[in-house]
CSV table of C-alpha atoms in Angstrom, one decimal:
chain,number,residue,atom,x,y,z
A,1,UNK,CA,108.0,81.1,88.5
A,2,UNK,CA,109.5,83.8,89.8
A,3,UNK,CA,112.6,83.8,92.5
A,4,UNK,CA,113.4,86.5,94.4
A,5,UNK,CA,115.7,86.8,97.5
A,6,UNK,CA,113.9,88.0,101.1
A,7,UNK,CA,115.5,91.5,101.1
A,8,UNK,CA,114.3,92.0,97.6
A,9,UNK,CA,111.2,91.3,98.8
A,10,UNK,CA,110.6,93.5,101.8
A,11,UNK,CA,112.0,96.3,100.1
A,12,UNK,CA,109.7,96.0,97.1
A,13,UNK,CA,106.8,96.1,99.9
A,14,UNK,CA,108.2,98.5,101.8
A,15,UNK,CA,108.2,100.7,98.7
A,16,UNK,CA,104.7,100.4,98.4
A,17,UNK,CA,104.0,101.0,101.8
A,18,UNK,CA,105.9,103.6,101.7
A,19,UNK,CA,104.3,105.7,98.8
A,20,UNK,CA,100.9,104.8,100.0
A,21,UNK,CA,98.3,106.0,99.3
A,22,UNK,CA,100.0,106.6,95.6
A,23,UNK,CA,100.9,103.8,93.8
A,24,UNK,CA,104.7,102.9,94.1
A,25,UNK,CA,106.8,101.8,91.4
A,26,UNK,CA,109.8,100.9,90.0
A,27,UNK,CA,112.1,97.8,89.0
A,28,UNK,CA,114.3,95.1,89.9
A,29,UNK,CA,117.4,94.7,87.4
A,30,UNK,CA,119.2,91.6,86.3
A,31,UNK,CA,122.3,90.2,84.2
A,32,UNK,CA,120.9,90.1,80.7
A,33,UNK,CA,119.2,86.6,80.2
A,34,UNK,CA,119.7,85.4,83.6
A,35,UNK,CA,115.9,85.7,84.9
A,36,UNK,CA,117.4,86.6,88.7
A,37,UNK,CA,116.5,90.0,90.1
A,38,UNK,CA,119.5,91.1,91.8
A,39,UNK,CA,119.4,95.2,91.7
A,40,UNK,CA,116.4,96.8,93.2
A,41,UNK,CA,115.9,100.1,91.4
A,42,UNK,CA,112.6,102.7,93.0
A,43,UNK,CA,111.0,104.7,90.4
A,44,UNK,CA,109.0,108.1,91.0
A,45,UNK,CA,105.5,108.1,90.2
A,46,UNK,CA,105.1,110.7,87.7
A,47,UNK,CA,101.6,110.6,87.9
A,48,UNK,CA,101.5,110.5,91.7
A,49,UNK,CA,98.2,108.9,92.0
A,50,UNK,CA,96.6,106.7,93.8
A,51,UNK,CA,94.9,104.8,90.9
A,52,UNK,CA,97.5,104.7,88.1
A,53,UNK,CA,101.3,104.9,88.1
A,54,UNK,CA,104.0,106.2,85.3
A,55,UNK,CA,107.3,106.2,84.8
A,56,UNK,CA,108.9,109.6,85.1
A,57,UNK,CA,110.2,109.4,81.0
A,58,UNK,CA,113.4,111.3,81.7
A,59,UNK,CA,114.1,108.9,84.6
A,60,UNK,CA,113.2,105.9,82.4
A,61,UNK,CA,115.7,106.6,79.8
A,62,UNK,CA,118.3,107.2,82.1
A,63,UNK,CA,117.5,103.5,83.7
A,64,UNK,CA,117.5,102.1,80.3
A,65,UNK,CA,121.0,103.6,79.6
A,66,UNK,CA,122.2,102.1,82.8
A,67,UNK,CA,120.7,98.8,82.3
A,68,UNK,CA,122.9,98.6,79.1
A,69,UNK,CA,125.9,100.1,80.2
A,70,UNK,CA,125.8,97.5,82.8
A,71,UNK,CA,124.5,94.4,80.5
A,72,UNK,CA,121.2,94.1,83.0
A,73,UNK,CA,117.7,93.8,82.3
A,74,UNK,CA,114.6,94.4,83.7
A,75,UNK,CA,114.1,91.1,85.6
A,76,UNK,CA,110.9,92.5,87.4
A,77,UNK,CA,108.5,95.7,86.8
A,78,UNK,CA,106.6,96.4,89.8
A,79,UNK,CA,103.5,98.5,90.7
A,80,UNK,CA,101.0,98.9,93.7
A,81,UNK,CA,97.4,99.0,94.1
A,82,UNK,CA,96.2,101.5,96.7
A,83,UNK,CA,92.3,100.1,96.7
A,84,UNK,CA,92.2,96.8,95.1
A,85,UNK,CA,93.1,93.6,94.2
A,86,UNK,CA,97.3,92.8,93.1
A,87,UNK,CA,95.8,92.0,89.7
A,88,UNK,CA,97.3,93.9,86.7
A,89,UNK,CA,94.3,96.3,85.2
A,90,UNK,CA,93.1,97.1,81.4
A,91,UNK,CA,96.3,99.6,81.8
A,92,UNK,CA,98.6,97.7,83.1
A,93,UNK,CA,98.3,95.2,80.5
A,94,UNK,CA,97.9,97.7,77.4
A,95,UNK,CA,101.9,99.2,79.0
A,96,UNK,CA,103.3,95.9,79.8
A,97,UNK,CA,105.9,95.7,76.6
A,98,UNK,CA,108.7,93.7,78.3
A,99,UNK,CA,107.6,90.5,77.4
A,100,UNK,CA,110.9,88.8,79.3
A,101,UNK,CA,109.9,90.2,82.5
A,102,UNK,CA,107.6,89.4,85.8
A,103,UNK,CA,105.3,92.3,86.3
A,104,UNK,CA,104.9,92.2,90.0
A,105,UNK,CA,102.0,93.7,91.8
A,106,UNK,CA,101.4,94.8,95.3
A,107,UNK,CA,98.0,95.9,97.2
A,108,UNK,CA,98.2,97.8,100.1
A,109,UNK,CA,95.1,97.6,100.5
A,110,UNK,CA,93.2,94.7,102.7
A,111,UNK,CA,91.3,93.0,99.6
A,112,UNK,CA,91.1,89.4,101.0
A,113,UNK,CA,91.1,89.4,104.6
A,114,UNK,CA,94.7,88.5,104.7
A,115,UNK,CA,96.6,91.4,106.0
A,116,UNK,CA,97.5,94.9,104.5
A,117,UNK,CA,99.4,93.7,101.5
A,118,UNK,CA,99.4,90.7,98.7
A,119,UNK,CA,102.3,90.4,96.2
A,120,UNK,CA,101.7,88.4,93.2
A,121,UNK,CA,103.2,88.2,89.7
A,122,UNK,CA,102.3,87.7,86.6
A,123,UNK,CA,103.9,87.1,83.1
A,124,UNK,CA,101.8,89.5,80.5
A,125,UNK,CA,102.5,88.9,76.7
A,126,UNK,CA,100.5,89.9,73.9
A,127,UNK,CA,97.6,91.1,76.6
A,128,UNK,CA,97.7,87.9,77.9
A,129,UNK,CA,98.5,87.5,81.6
A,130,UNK,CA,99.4,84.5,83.4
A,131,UNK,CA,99.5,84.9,87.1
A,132,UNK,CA,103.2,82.7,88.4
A,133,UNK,CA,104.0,81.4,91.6
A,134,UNK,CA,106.9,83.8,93.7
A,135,UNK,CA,109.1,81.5,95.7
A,136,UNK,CA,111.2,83.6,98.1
A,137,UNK,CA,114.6,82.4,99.0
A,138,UNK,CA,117.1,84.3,101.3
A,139,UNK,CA,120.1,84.0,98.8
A,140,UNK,CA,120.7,82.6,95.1
């Protein structure tokens, strides 16, 4: 299951929203081993597209660095979907290599009736992906 606070939340949405109709992404950092997303941290789009997202690589490595300099982890990886379903693709599955992590997605698209967004997560290991329930709390 993954926990996440309200304000991490909204602003992982309002990212999405925001860099609609690209996909949005970026990640939510963590104390090493503590599985609690604490530091929300937007990522450009180096692809800007609307159908597939990538990490800008010089931006990656500087996140990486910062993650160790500050003993944090990435607690959540997070993407949107412009045109479909919050369900992670062939791609997203063939790039998920942080097995530790919850790979949250968000559609900002209307796919089930429900309103202009779903968020759901999922744990991918080995190409296998296992969708989780998100409870949202206001604090830890």
């Amino acid at each position: 299951m993954l926990t996440i606070t309200q304000a991490l939340y909204d602003q992982i949405v309002a990212h999405a929203r925001k860099d609609h109709p690209d996909e949005a992404c970026g990640v939510v950092a963590g104390p090493a081993g503590s599985d609690r997303p604490e530091r929300f941290v937007a990522m450009l789009n180096a692809a800007m597209s609307p159908t597939f997202y990538e990490f800008d690589s010089g931006d990656l490595l500087k996140l990486y660095r910062e993650l160790d300099d500050r003993d944090e982890e990435p607690v959540v990886i997070y993407h949107s979907h412009t045109a479909t379903e919050a369900y992670p693709s062939r791609t997203d599955i063939s790039y998920a290599n942080e097995p530790g992590a919850h790979y949250v997605l968000v559609s900002t698209a209307d796919t089930d009736g429900l309103g202009d967004f779903q968020l759901r997560s999922f744990r991918i290991v080995d190409g296998e992906v296992t969708e989780e329930e998100v409870r949202v709390v206001e604090s830890y």
